[in-house]
Amino acid sequence: MISGNLFHCRKNSWPLEEYISKSTLHLLDSDSALPPEQAWRRKLNSHANILKEFSITFSEAIKMVRLGIRLWSYVREEASQGRKAPIDPFTREDCKPSASHGVPLGGMGSGSISRGFRGEFRQWQIIPGTCEASPVMANQFSIFISRDGGSKKYASVLAPGQHEGLGKVGDPGISSWGWNLDGQHSTYHALFPRAWTVYDGEPDPELKVLCRQISPFIPHNYRDSSLPTAVFVYTLVNTGRERARVSLLFTWANSIGGVSHLSGDHVNEPFIGEDGVFGVNLHHKSAKGNSPVTFSIAACETQNVSVTVLPSFGLSEGSCITAKDMWDKMVQDGQFDRDNFSSGPSMPSSPGETLCAAVAASACVEPHGKCTITFTLSWSSPKVKFLKGFSYHRRYTKFYGTSEKAAQTLAHDALTNYKRWEEEIEKWQRPILMDERLPEWYKFTLFNELYFLVAGGTIWIDSCLVDKKRPNDQDELARIKNDAIKSTETKVSGRGEEVFRTMTTTTLNDFAGVEFDDDENSTSSSHVSEEELMVPLKRGYTDRSYQTYKVLDLGNTEEDVGRFLYLEGVEYVMWCTYDVHFYASFALLELFPKIELNIQRDFAKAVLSEDGRNVKFLADGTYGIRKVRGAVPHDLGTHDPWNEMNAYNIHDTSRWKDLNSKFVLQVYRDFAATRDMSFGVDVWPSVRAAIEYLEQFDRDGDGVIENDGFPDQTYDTWTVHGISAYCGCLWVAALQAASAMAHELGDRDFAETCKSKFLKAKPVLEAKLWNGSYFNYDSGSSSNSNSIQADQLAGQWYTASSGLPPLFDDFKIKSALKKIYDFNVMKIRGGRMGAVNGMHPNGKVDETCMQSREIWTGVTYAVAATMILAGMEEEAFKTAEGIFLAGWSEEGFGYWFQTPEAWSMDGNFRSLVYMRPLSIWGMHWALSLPKSILEAPKINVMDRIHVSASNTKFFHHETGVRRMATKAKCFGDSALNCAF
C-alpha cells in the first residue's frame, strides 16, 4: 500500500490557473461547470505534430523477409475476398496520424467517434473492425454574437482554422465559414469520460464560453454505459455592458467517416420531440450491406433558449442550399426559419453529394449575466454485422429497440439524464482525485487511459437478442452447422460432494444461445435446459448442507449483461486478444466486473472446444489446425468472433507457453476478487484442462515447462530457448493459483496434484534462472540468455494481486525489481520513457530483435504495479511516469488518447490505440486491493493442501483433455500437423 506522505509535497504540474485566468474561473464557477483541478490540458493553438512510426533494422528485415512475403500474400488473398487481414503492415491510412486526439464520445460497444482537443470529430468506428481516422470537417460547433446597437458582431467556428482543405477562395463549402478562432486564449481539459473547452474571450473579448462534453461511461452501470450518445453543455457569461444575442450552431454531415458521405441515398429529417428537444435525424444508408445508421443532433429549447434547424444543406455549388448560404443566414439572422420543422424528410442524396444538417440554439445574455445551452449527439446502428455473415443486436437495443427512431429517443434521454450521469461520474472519480498521496499526472492518466474502452473498437451485444446470421458461403454454413465443437466431461467436487458437469458435444447452433438461420423466413434457436444451468455444491462453511449455484441464467435479464468484445488495437484487428487482455483486464474487473467474468466464460468455453480447419502459419509456412482442444485461443476471432477463433496466424499459438497460464491466473484473480462461486464452478473444467494441456511442454520432467526455440509467447518476435523467466514464472504462478482454486471448489485431488507440481517446479525455476540479482531471460546459451527482461515477474504480479503467497523470497523479488528499475528504466533517458523490454547486464539495450529493444507502455505499467505490491512505491511511480512524460506530456511525443503498444528509443510508435496500456489499472488495483482479497484468511492456502504419495507423479492417471488429445495424436511433435 502507498505510504501516507510519499507524494504529499509534490507540486501540481498542471495548475488550472496557468491555463485559465482567475477572473474567468470565478465567473464560470457554478453547477460543476469548471474543469477539475486534475486534468490533462492543452491550448487550442498547440501544434498537432505528425507522429513518426517505427522502422526495423536491416538485419531484422533480413530475418523477417520470408514472413513478410507470406504476410503480403495473405493480405492480398483476404482483400480479394473483401476482407481486411487482422494484421496488415502494408496498407496505410491517407490521414497521417497526428497528436490531435481527445476524449471520445459515447458509451461502450455501440460504435465510437473521437473528438480531437481542437474540436474536430475524427476516428470513426461505427462499422466493426473499421476505423476511419480522418476528421469530417463539416461537423463543427460555431458561434454567432451580436450586441445591442449592432456595432459589434462576431462569427466563428469554435475550432482553430489549422486544417487541410480550408481557405479556398470562392468555395461554397465549409471554407466559406468564419475560421477566425486563434486558440491562444482557449484551452482543452480532459478527464475521461468528460472534457471541457474554455474560450476565454474568443472570439468576443467580452464573452466567456465553456463547453462541457459528457459521455455515459459509468462504472457498474451496465445500461447507460452502453448508450451511443454524448452531451455538450455550453455555459455563456457576458462580461460586457450590452446585452449579447448569442447563437450556437451544431452542423453535422450525413457520414460515418471516410468517403461514406458520397455513397448516396442518405436522408435528413427534422423533428420536434418531447420536453423541448428539437433537432434533425440523419439517416445514413451504409454500404456493403452494413447496418444503416441514424444520427440525431438536437438542442433543448427552454424559456430562454430558442431552437431552430436547417434539415439539409450541401457542400457543393449544385446544392439547393450550400454551406455558404447556411453560414450567411446565421450571420444575418442568428437562426433558421421555424417552418423548417414541417419540411419533412429530404430528398435522398445523389452519389457524390454531401448531405449535411444544422441545429441552432439562440439566447440573449444580459450584461454580467449567464446562460446555458445544451446540445446532444446520438447515433443508432442496431446491428453488428461481421464480414463472414454473422450479425447481432447491440446492447443498447435491449433498452431502445432497433427502430431508426432510437437515436431520437436517445437524444431526448441524454438531455434529460446527463446531470445524473455527471453526479455518478464525480462520485466515482472523487476519492482518487482527492487522494493527496498520489501524483497528479497519475490521477488523470489513470482515467484518460480508459478512452480505449470506448475508442478501442469495442462491441457490446445483447446476448438474448441475436439477429439472423447470413453467411456469404452457404456451403460453408452447412459445413459449420454439422461440425461439432468437441468438449469434455468433467467432475467438480464441492467441499466433499462430487458434482458432475457434462459438457456435451455441441454444434455452433448451441453456441451462446444464438439463432442460426438458413432461410430468412425461418427462425430457430437453441435451448439450454434448467438442469444444465444448475450446479449443486456442498458448502462446508455454512449451516446449509446443500446449495445450488446458477452457472449462467440466460433468462435473467438483470444478470445478463450481454457479451463484450474489444480489439487488440485499431491496427491489430483481433477481438479480445488474450495475452494482451491479461494486462488490460484489471480495468474491466475494477469497473465492469460482470463484463470481465463473461469474457472469461467465453474463453473457458473456447478452451474445451476444437476447430479442425487447416490454417497456414505465416512465420514458418507450416500448417496446423485453427484451434486445438485444451489450448487457450489467442483471440476470439476477427470476421466471425466466438465461432472462428484464432484470427492471429503468424505462429501456431497452440504451442505458446503463456496463454494457458494467463487464463488460469486471470480466472483465479477474478474468482478471488468477486467471490463469485457460480463463476468458479462455471470455468473450473477449463482451468483443469488448461493446466493439463501445458504439462506436455515439460519435456524433461523437471516440473517446469520449456520454450521451444521460437517466439512462443506474447513477445512474438523475441525467441526463447529452454526455461524462461516470463513463461516459467507464469507457469509456477498458475500452478499455485490452480491449487488454491481447486481447494476452494473442493477438488482435493487436483489441489494436491498442482501443489505437488508447484513444489517441484519452483526450486527448479530458481536454480536454472536466478543469478543472484535477477532471473535470466532464459536457460539457453544465446547471446541474450542473461538479459534483464522487464516483464520477468509477470507471474508474481498476478500472485500478489490475487492475495496468494509470493512465488519467491522477498529479497529476490525486490532485487529483481531493483535491477529492472536501475537498468531497464533509469538507463533510458533517465527514466523518462518507461521500461525497455530487454537490457544486457552491461547496461546496453538488448537489440536481439525489434521487441527486445522496444518500450511497451502496458508492460511498464504492469512492472510499476508489481513494484507497488512489493512495497517499492517510489520506484513504481517513477517507472510509470516515464510513460506519461513520453506519451502524454507537452514535451513528449504526442500519444495522448492513442497510446501505442510500443515506442522505440527515439520515440517512434508501433500500433497506435492499443489495449495493453489499460494495465495502469493494475497499479490502481495494487494500491487498493479489494476487501475480498485483503480480508481473506491469512493462513497460507498452500499449507492447507496435503500432498499425498499418490500425487508425487504429476498427472500419472492422464485424465481429461490430455487423454483425449493423446488419442487424437495432437500433442508433442505432431501438434502442427494435427487435423480432425
CSV table of C-alpha atoms in Angstrom, one decimal, residues 165-561:
chain,number,residue,atom,x,y,z
A,165,GLY,CA,-8.5,21.9,-47.3
A,166,LEU,CA,-9.7,25.1,-45.8
A,167,GLY,CA,-9.2,28.6,-47.1
A,168,LYS,CA,-10.3,28.0,-50.7
A,169,VAL,CA,-11.4,31.3,-52.3
A,170,GLY,CA,-15.0,31.3,-53.6
A,171,ASP,CA,-15.8,27.9,-52.2
A,172,PRO,CA,-19.5,27.3,-51.5
A,173,GLY,CA,-18.5,24.7,-48.9
A,174,ILE,CA,-17.0,25.0,-45.4
A,175,SER,CA,-14.1,27.2,-46.5
A,176,SER,CA,-16.7,30.0,-46.7
A,177,TRP,CA,-17.3,29.7,-43.0
A,178,GLY,CA,-15.6,32.0,-40.5
A,179,TRP,CA,-12.5,30.1,-39.3
A,180,ASN,CA,-11.5,33.0,-37.1
A,181,LEU,CA,-10.5,31.4,-33.8
A,182,ASP,CA,-6.9,31.7,-33.0
A,183,GLY,CA,-7.0,29.4,-29.9
A,184,GLN,CA,-4.4,31.3,-28.0
A,185,HIS,CA,-6.8,32.0,-25.1
A,186,SER,CA,-8.8,28.8,-25.4
A,187,THR,CA,-7.9,25.6,-23.6
A,188,TYR,CA,-9.0,22.0,-23.6
A,189,HIS,CA,-9.2,19.9,-20.4
A,190,ALA,CA,-9.7,16.2,-20.4
A,191,LEU,CA,-10.7,13.8,-17.6
A,192,PHE,CA,-12.3,10.8,-19.3
A,193,PRO,CA,-15.3,10.4,-19.8
A,194,ARG,CA,-15.6,14.2,-19.8
A,195,ALA,CA,-13.9,17.1,-21.4
A,196,TRP,CA,-14.1,20.9,-21.1
A,197,THR,CA,-13.2,23.6,-23.6
A,198,VAL,CA,-12.9,27.1,-22.3
A,199,TYR,CA,-13.0,30.0,-24.8
A,200,ASP,CA,-11.6,32.8,-22.7
A,201,GLY,CA,-12.7,35.9,-24.7
A,202,GLU,CA,-12.6,34.2,-28.1
A,203,PRO,CA,-13.9,35.3,-30.5
A,204,ASP,CA,-15.7,38.0,-28.4
A,205,PRO,CA,-13.4,39.5,-25.7
A,206,GLU,CA,-16.5,40.2,-23.6
A,207,LEU,CA,-18.0,36.7,-23.7
A,208,LYS,CA,-16.7,33.7,-21.8
A,209,VAL,CA,-17.7,30.4,-23.2
A,210,LEU,CA,-17.3,27.0,-21.6
A,211,CYS,CA,-18.3,23.7,-23.4
A,212,ARG,CA,-18.6,20.6,-21.2
A,213,GLN,CA,-18.6,17.3,-23.1
A,214,ILE,CA,-20.2,14.3,-21.2
A,215,SER,CA,-20.5,10.7,-22.2
A,216,PRO,CA,-22.3,8.0,-20.2
A,217,PHE,CA,-19.3,5.9,-19.1
A,218,ILE,CA,-20.4,4.9,-15.6
A,219,PRO,CA,-18.7,2.0,-13.7
A,220,HIS,CA,-21.1,-0.8,-12.7
A,221,ASN,CA,-23.9,0.8,-14.7
A,222,TYR,CA,-24.5,-1.8,-17.4
A,223,ARG,CA,-27.3,0.0,-19.0
A,224,ASP,CA,-26.3,3.7,-19.5
A,225,SER,CA,-22.7,2.8,-20.2
A,226,SER,CA,-23.8,1.1,-23.4
A,227,LEU,CA,-25.5,4.1,-24.9
A,228,PRO,CA,-24.2,5.8,-28.1
A,229,THR,CA,-24.7,9.4,-27.1
A,230,ALA,CA,-22.9,12.5,-25.8
A,231,VAL,CA,-24.0,15.8,-24.4
A,232,PHE,CA,-22.4,19.2,-24.9
A,233,VAL,CA,-23.3,21.8,-22.3
A,234,TYR,CA,-22.4,25.4,-23.1
A,235,THR,CA,-22.2,28.0,-20.4
A,236,LEU,CA,-22.1,31.6,-21.6
A,237,VAL,CA,-21.1,34.5,-19.4
A,238,ASN,CA,-21.4,38.1,-20.7
A,239,THR,CA,-18.9,40.4,-19.1
A,240,GLY,CA,-19.8,43.4,-21.3
A,241,ARG,CA,-22.2,46.3,-20.7
A,242,GLU,CA,-24.5,45.5,-23.5
A,243,ARG,CA,-26.9,42.6,-23.9
A,244,ALA,CA,-25.5,39.9,-26.2
A,245,ARG,CA,-27.6,37.8,-28.6
A,246,VAL,CA,-25.7,34.6,-28.9
A,247,SER,CA,-26.4,31.7,-31.3
A,248,LEU,CA,-24.6,28.4,-31.1
A,249,LEU,CA,-24.7,26.3,-34.3
A,250,PHE,CA,-24.1,22.5,-34.5
A,251,THR,CA,-23.5,21.2,-38.0
A,252,TRP,CA,-23.3,17.5,-39.0
A,253,ALA,CA,-22.6,15.7,-42.2
A,254,ASN,CA,-24.6,12.5,-43.0
A,255,SER,CA,-21.4,10.4,-42.9
A,256,ILE,CA,-19.8,7.6,-40.9
A,257,GLY,CA,-16.3,8.8,-41.8
A,258,GLY,CA,-14.1,8.4,-44.8
A,259,VAL,CA,-15.9,8.9,-48.1
A,260,SER,CA,-19.2,7.3,-46.9
A,261,HIS,CA,-21.0,10.7,-47.3
A,262,LEU,CA,-20.6,10.4,-51.1
A,263,SER,CA,-22.3,7.0,-51.4
A,264,GLY,CA,-25.8,8.5,-51.9
A,265,ASP,CA,-29.4,7.6,-50.7
A,266,HIS,CA,-28.9,9.4,-47.4
A,267,VAL,CA,-31.9,11.3,-46.0
A,268,ASN,CA,-32.3,14.0,-43.3
A,269,GLU,CA,-35.5,14.7,-41.4
A,270,PRO,CA,-36.3,17.4,-38.8
A,271,PHE,CA,-38.2,16.5,-35.6
A,272,ILE,CA,-39.9,18.2,-32.6
A,273,GLY,CA,-39.6,15.9,-29.6
A,274,GLU,CA,-40.9,15.9,-26.1
A,275,ASP,CA,-39.6,18.2,-23.3
A,276,GLY,CA,-38.4,20.8,-25.8
A,277,VAL,CA,-35.9,18.6,-27.6
A,278,PHE,CA,-35.7,19.8,-31.2
A,279,GLY,CA,-33.3,18.6,-33.9
A,280,VAL,CA,-32.6,16.6,-37.1
A,281,ASN,CA,-32.3,12.9,-37.7
A,282,LEU,CA,-29.8,11.9,-40.3
A,283,HIS,CA,-30.5,8.5,-41.9
A,284,HIS,CA,-27.3,7.0,-43.3
A,285,LYS,CA,-27.5,4.1,-45.8
A,286,SER,CA,-24.4,2.1,-45.1
A,287,ALA,CA,-22.5,0.4,-47.9
A,288,LYS,CA,-21.5,-3.3,-48.3
A,289,GLY,CA,-24.7,-4.5,-46.5
A,290,ASN,CA,-23.8,-3.0,-43.2
A,291,SER,CA,-26.5,-1.9,-40.8
A,292,PRO,CA,-28.0,1.5,-41.5
A,293,VAL,CA,-27.0,4.3,-39.1
A,294,THR,CA,-29.2,7.2,-37.8
A,295,PHE,CA,-27.6,10.2,-36.2
A,296,SER,CA,-29.6,12.6,-34.1
A,297,ILE,CA,-28.4,16.1,-33.5
A,298,ALA,CA,-30.5,18.2,-31.1
A,299,ALA,CA,-30.7,21.0,-28.6
A,300,CYS,CA,-33.1,21.7,-25.7
A,301,GLU,CA,-35.4,24.6,-26.0
A,302,THR,CA,-36.2,26.4,-22.8
A,303,GLN,CA,-37.8,29.6,-21.7
A,304,ASN,CA,-34.6,31.5,-22.6
A,305,VAL,CA,-33.3,29.4,-25.4
A,306,SER,CA,-34.9,29.1,-28.9
A,307,VAL,CA,-34.0,26.2,-31.2
A,308,THR,CA,-34.3,26.1,-35.0
A,309,VAL,CA,-33.0,23.8,-37.6
A,310,LEU,CA,-31.9,23.5,-41.2
A,311,PRO,CA,-32.6,19.9,-42.2
A,312,SER,CA,-30.3,19.8,-45.2
A,313,PHE,CA,-27.6,21.7,-46.9
A,314,GLY,CA,-24.8,20.8,-49.2
A,315,LEU,CA,-21.1,21.5,-49.7
A,316,SER,CA,-21.0,22.0,-53.5
A,317,GLU,CA,-22.3,24.6,-56.0
A,318,GLY,CA,-25.2,22.4,-57.2
A,319,SER,CA,-26.8,22.1,-53.7
A,320,CYS,CA,-30.2,23.9,-53.2
A,321,ILE,CA,-28.8,25.4,-50.0
A,322,THR,CA,-25.0,25.5,-49.8
A,323,ALA,CA,-22.8,25.6,-46.7
A,324,LYS,CA,-22.1,29.3,-47.6
A,325,ASP,CA,-25.9,30.0,-47.8
A,326,MET,CA,-26.3,28.4,-44.4
A,327,TRP,CA,-23.5,30.4,-42.9
A,328,ASP,CA,-24.7,33.7,-44.3
A,329,LYS,CA,-28.2,33.1,-42.9
A,330,MET,CA,-26.8,32.6,-39.4
A,331,VAL,CA,-24.6,35.7,-39.7
A,332,GLN,CA,-27.6,37.8,-40.7
A,333,ASP,CA,-30.4,36.3,-38.5
A,334,GLY,CA,-28.8,34.1,-35.9
A,335,GLN,CA,-31.4,31.4,-36.5
A,336,PHE,CA,-33.2,29.4,-39.2
A,337,ASP,CA,-36.9,29.6,-40.2
A,338,ARG,CA,-39.3,27.8,-37.8
A,339,ASP,CA,-41.2,26.5,-40.9
A,340,ASN,CA,-38.2,24.1,-41.4
A,341,PHE,CA,-39.6,21.8,-38.8
A,342,SER,CA,-42.5,20.9,-41.1
A,343,SER,CA,-40.4,20.3,-44.2
A,344,GLY,CA,-40.5,16.5,-43.8
A,345,PRO,CA,-37.8,14.1,-45.0
A,346,SER,CA,-35.3,15.5,-47.5
A,347,MET,CA,-34.8,14.0,-51.0
A,348,PRO,CA,-32.3,11.1,-50.9
A,349,SER,CA,-28.8,12.4,-51.6
A,350,SER,CA,-27.2,11.6,-55.0
A,351,PRO,CA,-23.9,9.7,-55.3
A,352,GLY,CA,-21.1,12.2,-54.9
A,353,GLU,CA,-23.2,14.7,-53.0
A,354,THR,CA,-22.7,15.5,-49.3
A,355,LEU,CA,-25.8,16.0,-47.2
A,356,CYS,CA,-25.5,18.0,-44.0
A,357,ALA,CA,-27.8,19.4,-41.3
A,358,ALA,CA,-27.7,22.1,-38.7
A,359,VAL,CA,-29.2,22.9,-35.4
A,360,ALA,CA,-29.1,26.4,-34.0
A,361,ALA,CA,-29.8,27.4,-30.4
A,362,SER,CA,-30.2,31.2,-29.6
A,363,ALA,CA,-30.4,33.1,-26.4
A,364,CYS,CA,-30.0,36.7,-25.1
A,365,VAL,CA,-27.4,37.1,-22.3
A,366,GLU,CA,-27.9,40.2,-20.2
A,367,PRO,CA,-24.9,42.3,-19.1
A,368,HIS,CA,-23.0,40.3,-16.5
A,369,GLY,CA,-25.5,37.5,-17.0
A,370,LYS,CA,-25.2,33.8,-17.6
A,371,CYS,CA,-26.9,31.3,-19.9
A,372,THR,CA,-26.8,27.6,-20.5
A,373,ILE,CA,-27.4,25.9,-23.9
A,374,THR,CA,-27.4,22.2,-24.2
A,375,PHE,CA,-26.8,20.0,-27.3
A,376,THR,CA,-26.6,16.3,-27.9
A,377,LEU,CA,-25.3,13.9,-30.5
A,378,SER,CA,-26.8,10.4,-30.6
A,379,TRP,CA,-26.5,7.6,-33.1
A,380,SER,CA,-28.1,4.3,-33.6
A,381,SER,CA,-26.6,1.4,-35.6
A,382,PRO,CA,-28.6,-1.5,-34.1
A,383,LYS,CA,-26.9,-4.4,-35.8
A,384,VAL,CA,-23.3,-5.5,-35.7
A,385,LYS,CA,-22.5,-7.4,-39.0
A,386,PHE,CA,-19.3,-9.3,-39.3
A,387,LEU,CA,-17.8,-9.9,-42.7
A,388,LYS,CA,-18.4,-13.6,-42.7
A,389,GLY,CA,-22.1,-13.0,-42.4
A,390,PHE,CA,-22.9,-13.1,-38.7
A,391,SER,CA,-24.9,-10.2,-37.2
A,392,TYR,CA,-26.0,-9.4,-33.7
A,393,HIS,CA,-28.0,-6.7,-31.9
A,394,ARG,CA,-26.0,-4.2,-29.9
A,395,ARG,CA,-26.5,-4.0,-26.2
A,396,TYR,CA,-28.4,-0.7,-26.2
A,397,THR,CA,-31.2,-2.1,-28.3
A,398,LYS,CA,-32.2,-4.1,-25.3
A,399,PHE,CA,-33.5,-0.7,-23.9
A,400,TYR,CA,-34.2,1.3,-27.1
A,401,GLY,CA,-35.1,-1.3,-29.7
A,402,THR,CA,-33.9,-1.4,-33.3
A,403,SER,CA,-36.1,1.3,-34.8
A,404,GLU,CA,-34.5,4.2,-36.6
A,405,LYS,CA,-36.3,6.4,-34.1
A,406,ALA,CA,-34.0,5.1,-31.4
A,407,ALA,CA,-31.4,7.8,-32.0
A,408,GLN,CA,-34.0,10.5,-31.4
A,409,THR,CA,-35.1,8.8,-28.1
A,410,LEU,CA,-31.5,8.5,-27.1
A,411,ALA,CA,-31.1,12.3,-27.7
A,412,HIS,CA,-34.1,13.0,-25.5
A,413,ASP,CA,-32.9,10.8,-22.7
A,414,ALA,CA,-29.3,12.1,-22.9
A,415,LEU,CA,-30.6,15.7,-22.4
A,416,THR,CA,-32.8,14.5,-19.5
A,417,ASN,CA,-30.2,12.4,-17.7
A,418,TYR,CA,-26.8,14.0,-18.2
A,419,LYS,CA,-26.8,15.7,-14.8
A,420,ARG,CA,-27.3,12.3,-13.1
A,421,TRP,CA,-24.5,10.9,-15.2
A,422,GLU,CA,-22.2,13.6,-14.1
A,423,GLU,CA,-23.1,13.1,-10.4
A,424,GLU,CA,-22.3,9.4,-10.7
A,425,ILE,CA,-19.0,10.1,-12.6
A,426,GLU,CA,-17.9,12.6,-10.0
A,427,LYS,CA,-18.8,10.2,-7.2
A,428,TRP,CA,-16.6,7.5,-8.8
A,429,GLN,CA,-13.6,9.8,-9.5
A,430,ARG,CA,-13.6,12.0,-6.5
A,431,PRO,CA,-11.8,9.6,-4.0
A,432,ILE,CA,-8.9,9.2,-6.4
A,433,LEU,CA,-8.7,12.8,-7.4
A,434,MET,CA,-8.8,13.9,-3.7
A,435,ASP,CA,-6.1,11.5,-2.6
A,436,GLU,CA,-3.1,13.7,-1.9
A,437,ARG,CA,-0.7,10.8,-1.7
A,438,LEU,CA,-0.9,10.3,-5.4
A,439,PRO,CA,0.9,12.3,-8.0
A,440,GLU,CA,-1.3,14.5,-10.2
A,441,TRP,CA,-0.2,13.0,-13.5
A,442,TYR,CA,-1.2,9.6,-12.3
A,443,LYS,CA,-4.7,10.6,-11.3
A,444,PHE,CA,-5.8,12.0,-14.7
A,445,THR,CA,-3.7,9.5,-16.7
A,446,LEU,CA,-5.4,6.6,-14.8
A,447,PHE,CA,-8.8,7.9,-16.1
A,448,ASN,CA,-7.8,9.0,-19.5
A,449,GLU,CA,-6.3,5.6,-20.4
A,450,LEU,CA,-9.8,4.3,-20.2
A,451,TYR,CA,-10.5,6.0,-23.5
A,452,PHE,CA,-9.7,2.7,-25.1
A,453,LEU,CA,-12.8,1.0,-23.7
A,454,VAL,CA,-14.8,3.4,-26.0
A,455,ALA,CA,-12.4,4.1,-28.9
A,456,GLY,CA,-10.8,0.6,-29.0
A,457,GLY,CA,-13.3,-0.8,-31.4
A,458,THR,CA,-15.5,-2.2,-28.6
A,459,ILE,CA,-18.6,-4.2,-29.4
A,460,TRP,CA,-21.2,-4.9,-26.8
A,461,ILE,CA,-24.1,-7.1,-27.9
A,462,ASP,CA,-27.3,-8.2,-26.2
A,463,SER,CA,-26.8,-12.0,-25.9
A,464,CYS,CA,-30.6,-12.5,-25.6
A,465,LEU,CA,-31.3,-10.8,-28.9
A,466,VAL,CA,-29.2,-12.3,-31.7
A,467,ASP,CA,-30.1,-11.5,-35.2
A,468,LYS,CA,-30.1,-13.9,-38.2
A,469,LYS,CA,-26.7,-15.0,-39.4
A,470,ARG,CA,-26.1,-14.6,-43.1
A,471,PRO,CA,-23.0,-16.5,-44.2
A,472,ASN,CA,-21.7,-15.5,-47.6
A,473,ASP,CA,-21.0,-19.1,-48.5
A,474,GLN,CA,-23.9,-21.4,-48.0
A,475,ASP,CA,-21.7,-24.5,-48.3
A,476,GLU,CA,-19.5,-23.1,-45.5
A,477,LEU,CA,-22.7,-22.5,-43.5
A,478,ALA,CA,-23.8,-26.1,-43.9
A,479,ARG,CA,-20.4,-27.4,-43.0
A,480,ILE,CA,-20.1,-25.3,-39.9
A,481,LYS,CA,-23.6,-26.4,-38.7
A,482,ASN,CA,-22.6,-30.0,-39.0
A,483,ASP,CA,-19.2,-29.7,-37.5
A,484,ALA,CA,-19.2,-30.5,-33.8
A,485,ILE,CA,-17.4,-28.4,-31.3
A,486,LYS,CA,-16.0,-31.2,-29.2
A,487,SER,CA,-15.7,-30.8,-25.5
A,488,THR,CA,-15.0,-32.7,-22.3
A,489,GLU,CA,-16.9,-34.2,-19.4
A,490,THR,CA,-15.6,-33.1,-16.1
A,491,LYS,CA,-16.2,-33.6,-12.4
A,492,VAL,CA,-16.2,-30.8,-9.8
A,493,SER,CA,-16.2,-31.6,-6.2
A,494,GLY,CA,-17.8,-29.0,-4.0
A,495,ARG,CA,-16.4,-29.3,-0.5
A,496,GLY,CA,-16.7,-33.0,-0.2
A,497,GLU,CA,-19.6,-33.7,-2.6
A,498,GLU,CA,-18.9,-34.6,-6.2
A,499,VAL,CA,-20.7,-32.7,-8.8
A,500,PHE,CA,-20.8,-33.9,-12.4
A,501,ARG,CA,-21.0,-31.3,-15.2
A,502,THR,CA,-21.4,-32.8,-18.6
A,503,MET,CA,-20.1,-30.6,-21.3
A,504,THR,CA,-21.9,-32.2,-24.2
A,505,THR,CA,-20.9,-32.2,-27.8
A,506,THR,CA,-22.5,-29.2,-29.4
A,507,THR,CA,-22.7,-27.5,-32.7
A,508,LEU,CA,-22.5,-23.8,-33.4
A,509,ASN,CA,-26.3,-23.8,-33.1
A,510,ASP,CA,-25.8,-24.2,-29.4
A,511,PHE,CA,-23.0,-21.7,-29.0
A,512,ALA,CA,-24.0,-18.8,-26.8
A,513,GLY,CA,-27.7,-19.3,-27.3
A,514,VAL,CA,-27.7,-17.7,-30.8
A,515,GLU,CA,-30.1,-18.2,-33.6
A,516,PHE,CA,-28.9,-19.9,-36.8
A,517,ASP,CA,-30.9,-19.5,-40.0
A,518,ASP,CA,-30.6,-20.9,-43.5
A,519,ASP,CA,-33.8,-19.3,-44.5
A,520,GLU,CA,-34.5,-15.7,-43.9
A,521,ASN,CA,-38.2,-16.6,-43.2
A,522,SER,CA,-37.4,-19.2,-40.6
A,523,THR,CA,-36.0,-18.9,-37.1
A,524,SER,CA,-34.5,-21.5,-34.9
A,525,SER,CA,-32.8,-21.2,-31.5
A,526,SER,CA,-31.1,-23.5,-29.2
A,527,HIS,CA,-32.4,-24.1,-25.7
A,528,VAL,CA,-30.5,-24.8,-22.6
A,529,SER,CA,-32.5,-26.8,-20.0
A,530,GLU,CA,-32.9,-25.5,-16.5
A,531,GLU,CA,-31.0,-28.6,-15.2
A,532,GLU,CA,-27.9,-27.7,-17.4
A,533,LEU,CA,-27.9,-24.2,-15.8
A,534,MET,CA,-27.7,-25.5,-12.3
A,535,VAL,CA,-24.7,-26.9,-10.5
A,536,PRO,CA,-25.1,-28.2,-6.9
A,537,LEU,CA,-22.4,-27.6,-4.4
A,538,LYS,CA,-21.9,-28.6,-0.9
A,539,ARG,CA,-20.6,-25.8,1.2
A,540,GLY,CA,-18.7,-26.8,4.4
A,541,TYR,CA,-18.7,-23.2,5.8
A,542,THR,CA,-22.4,-22.8,6.1
A,543,ASP,CA,-25.2,-24.5,8.1
A,544,ARG,CA,-26.9,-25.5,4.8
A,545,SER,CA,-25.7,-28.9,3.6
A,546,TYR,CA,-26.8,-28.3,0.0
A,547,GLN,CA,-26.8,-25.1,-2.0
A,548,THR,CA,-27.4,-24.6,-5.7
A,549,TYR,CA,-25.5,-22.1,-7.8
A,550,LYS,CA,-26.5,-20.8,-11.2
A,551,VAL,CA,-23.9,-21.2,-13.8
A,552,LEU,CA,-25.4,-18.7,-16.2
A,553,ASP,CA,-29.1,-17.8,-16.2
A,554,LEU,CA,-29.8,-16.7,-19.7
A,555,GLY,CA,-33.3,-15.9,-18.9
A,556,ASN,CA,-32.4,-13.5,-16.1
A,557,THR,CA,-32.3,-10.1,-17.7
A,558,GLU,CA,-31.0,-8.5,-14.6
A,559,GLU,CA,-28.0,-10.8,-14.5
A,560,ASP,CA,-27.4,-11.0,-18.2
A,561,VAL,CA,-25.1,-8.1,-19.2
